[in-house]
Amino acid sequence: MAPTGPSPSPGRRWTMTGSHPRLATEPCPCRFTSSTRPRPSCAASGRCSCSRRRLWSSRRFSDLSPPRHSVYTGRALRLTLHPALFELLMVALGPTVLLVALLLPGSVGAQWPVLTGPRARAGLDDGDASVRAAAARTLGYHGAPRAAVDALVAALPTERDAVVRRALISALARRGEPSAVPALIEALAAAGTSSRALAAHALGSFPTEATVRALTEALEDEEVEGAARRSLVRLGPRAVPHLILRARERPASRAAVVVLGEMGDQRAVPVLVGLLSDERVPVRVVTLTALATMGAERAGPSVAGLLDDESLEVRLAAIEALGVVGGPPHVERLAVLIGQDGQNGQDGQNGQDERDVVRVRRAALQSLVALSPERAIAHLERLAADGSPELGPLAVDLVLGLRTAGAAPLLHGLLTEGSRSEEAASALAELEGGAGLAVLVHAAHGQPPESGVLRAIAVCLRRYAGSVEDHVAAAGYRALAAHDGNRALLLRAIARDDSVHELLVPRLGSDDPGDRAVAALAAEVHPSPSLAGALMAALADEEDAEAFRRIASALLLHEASVDRLDRLAQLGRLRLRFEDFDVAPEAMLLAADVYGDADRWTQRRLGHALRSALRSPDPRVRTGAAWALARAGDTGARRALAAALDDPAQEVRHGAARALSSLGAGNVAAAVTRRHRVEEDEHVAQALVDVVSTRRAFPARGLLGDQVLRIRIVPSGGITSGGIPVDVVLPDGRYLRMSTLSTGELLLVDLPAGSADVRVRVGDAT
């Protein structure tokens, strides 16, 4: 099984310069035995000092591949002794004493395999399931491809242990050899095994006709339908003809229709339109959903034809689909459906009762908002005002989601009404062109410092200060400046109020760590060259973890304003912080910015420290190390990052993939491709695709956007003055640790679109 946490004492190896033979020590297969012979019980001890010498005459360390779970990572040592003297010392002193005497600092070397190919193939027949699993994982990387695949294929049909079967299937997927397809298809069809879904996922890496047929048939199996559907989507256009044939059969496959919708291939539109006349209600419903998913606008007239279908479920699906594929001709029809009620003759039509009418009106209202927001505003205003328990709350929800300037009066009413004023303020800040700023400024008079209106003004000014009239923007800045405190200071920085910079310098020297942290956060969201010196001075003596994290993050945006010598002088103190898991990621990122200014010796030491951090027991530290290596531009770290692609933590794999995307695949492109074949997380899988694509390199600083993330946490026991610690994983893979304001709020700006994972920390747990 893969070791977790820090690796045991790494197997060591040393080299000789020039063309001399390379001597190395290789850890024994058991990894944890204390003797030179493997013992079955050693795997439980957690320690290993076993090593065997092996002479390598031609193989270079760079030729070795880097799986985390089946290798040792050791330090590459370069000795400049004469070969004869080296061998004499080896005999006289032994490898351990010689290692201590001649160890020179160096970067983390290439990864070292635990099992060679022949030994791994023999391990597949071992009586211990853990040995068989380790052998299977090793064969996913090492050994002759044909021999390894043949051994894995031979072992799969007879293996009954679930863990070993998963290891065998993953190894076959990593190898990517077409000869593995029959065995994987057989594993997919093997009833009663828990690895069938993994086999379906693995088959998505083999674009063959046999694979597509097997996965298409598996769509009818509830146990593996989800995995088969995702694999078919990965196979792309090659699978479309088979799915179309399956959809044309009678009875049609609803699962095939769903996959066609997810693929979005327009070749399927005529077939799907034909299925709208299928006699089965579920088929018509799922077909309407598929047409909406693929955005097939040319199917709009056919979809509208089902608005009078005898089935309520079909009518509802057609209404919802029109919100995506409809056009101007369908706006009036949706408006008519919204206007109907239970007393205008619709009760008895097609067997509808009053509840069915309400469902139709709700669906029509949502589709009209999606299709023509301006046309929907009048209906929303009427329904929100009439107090209808069925449609009133929905109308309010839809108003809060509008972004057109015409929604400002409705949102103003919700802001003053009170029950949903916080949401209305946020919606006003999002209106196009800053159309809601004047309303927010008017409502700010008399508001308390913790008001959501002030936050909305700050967000609106950050986005639209250049689009609104000058006097409106000036009024917004005055409304924010009228308040004191940390929250008001941060809001002024979010609004990009330049006058706030003079207030940040004294706060960075405050005795209160909370004040220092907020001041640094304000400097981060609105940087200025004038703050660089104060930030450097604050960092030198900072002991509070949250303040250190915020100051370090702010300095990342001010590095151009800091003198090179001052930055290098901080490097030693930053290296000491690498051992503190609470602040290590920020310290590593800041140290990585100095990488290009340092001498080669310092670069080697820093690179070694960052690569060592990839083996930290804390996943946030491992993620931060990956980002730091990318920021440093250390292309020599590609193999260590490729090893991190097998990390059990999703955020670490995502960070390693993003780092490789920034550095370029280089000599680990094959390892990235192998990992992509078995990666089940869609975000990591997409990042792996980006690594080997020819598109522009991923920015080492992360993605920027115009999104604002607002978090508010209200614990039952109240909020301490230091705020609530939270971890936030951003859509681009960055892993942040922050504390909320004393109000329980956390504001992050300039984020890319996507979903963020927010984790509240309680003590040392998340």
CSV table of C-alpha atoms in Angstrom, one decimal, residues 274-281 283-284:
chain,number,residue,atom,x,y,z
A,274,GLY,CA,-36.8,12.4,-33.8
A,275,LEU,CA,-36.9,11.0,-30.3
A,276,LEU,CA,-39.2,13.8,-29.2
A,277,SER,CA,-42.1,11.8,-30.8
A,278,ASP,CA,-41.2,8.6,-28.9
A,279,GLU,CA,-44.3,7.1,-27.2
A,280,ARG,CA,-42.5,6.8,-23.9
A,281,VAL,CA,-42.7,9.8,-21.6
A,283,VAL,CA,-37.6,9.2,-23.3
A,284,ARG,CA,-39.2,12.5,-24.4
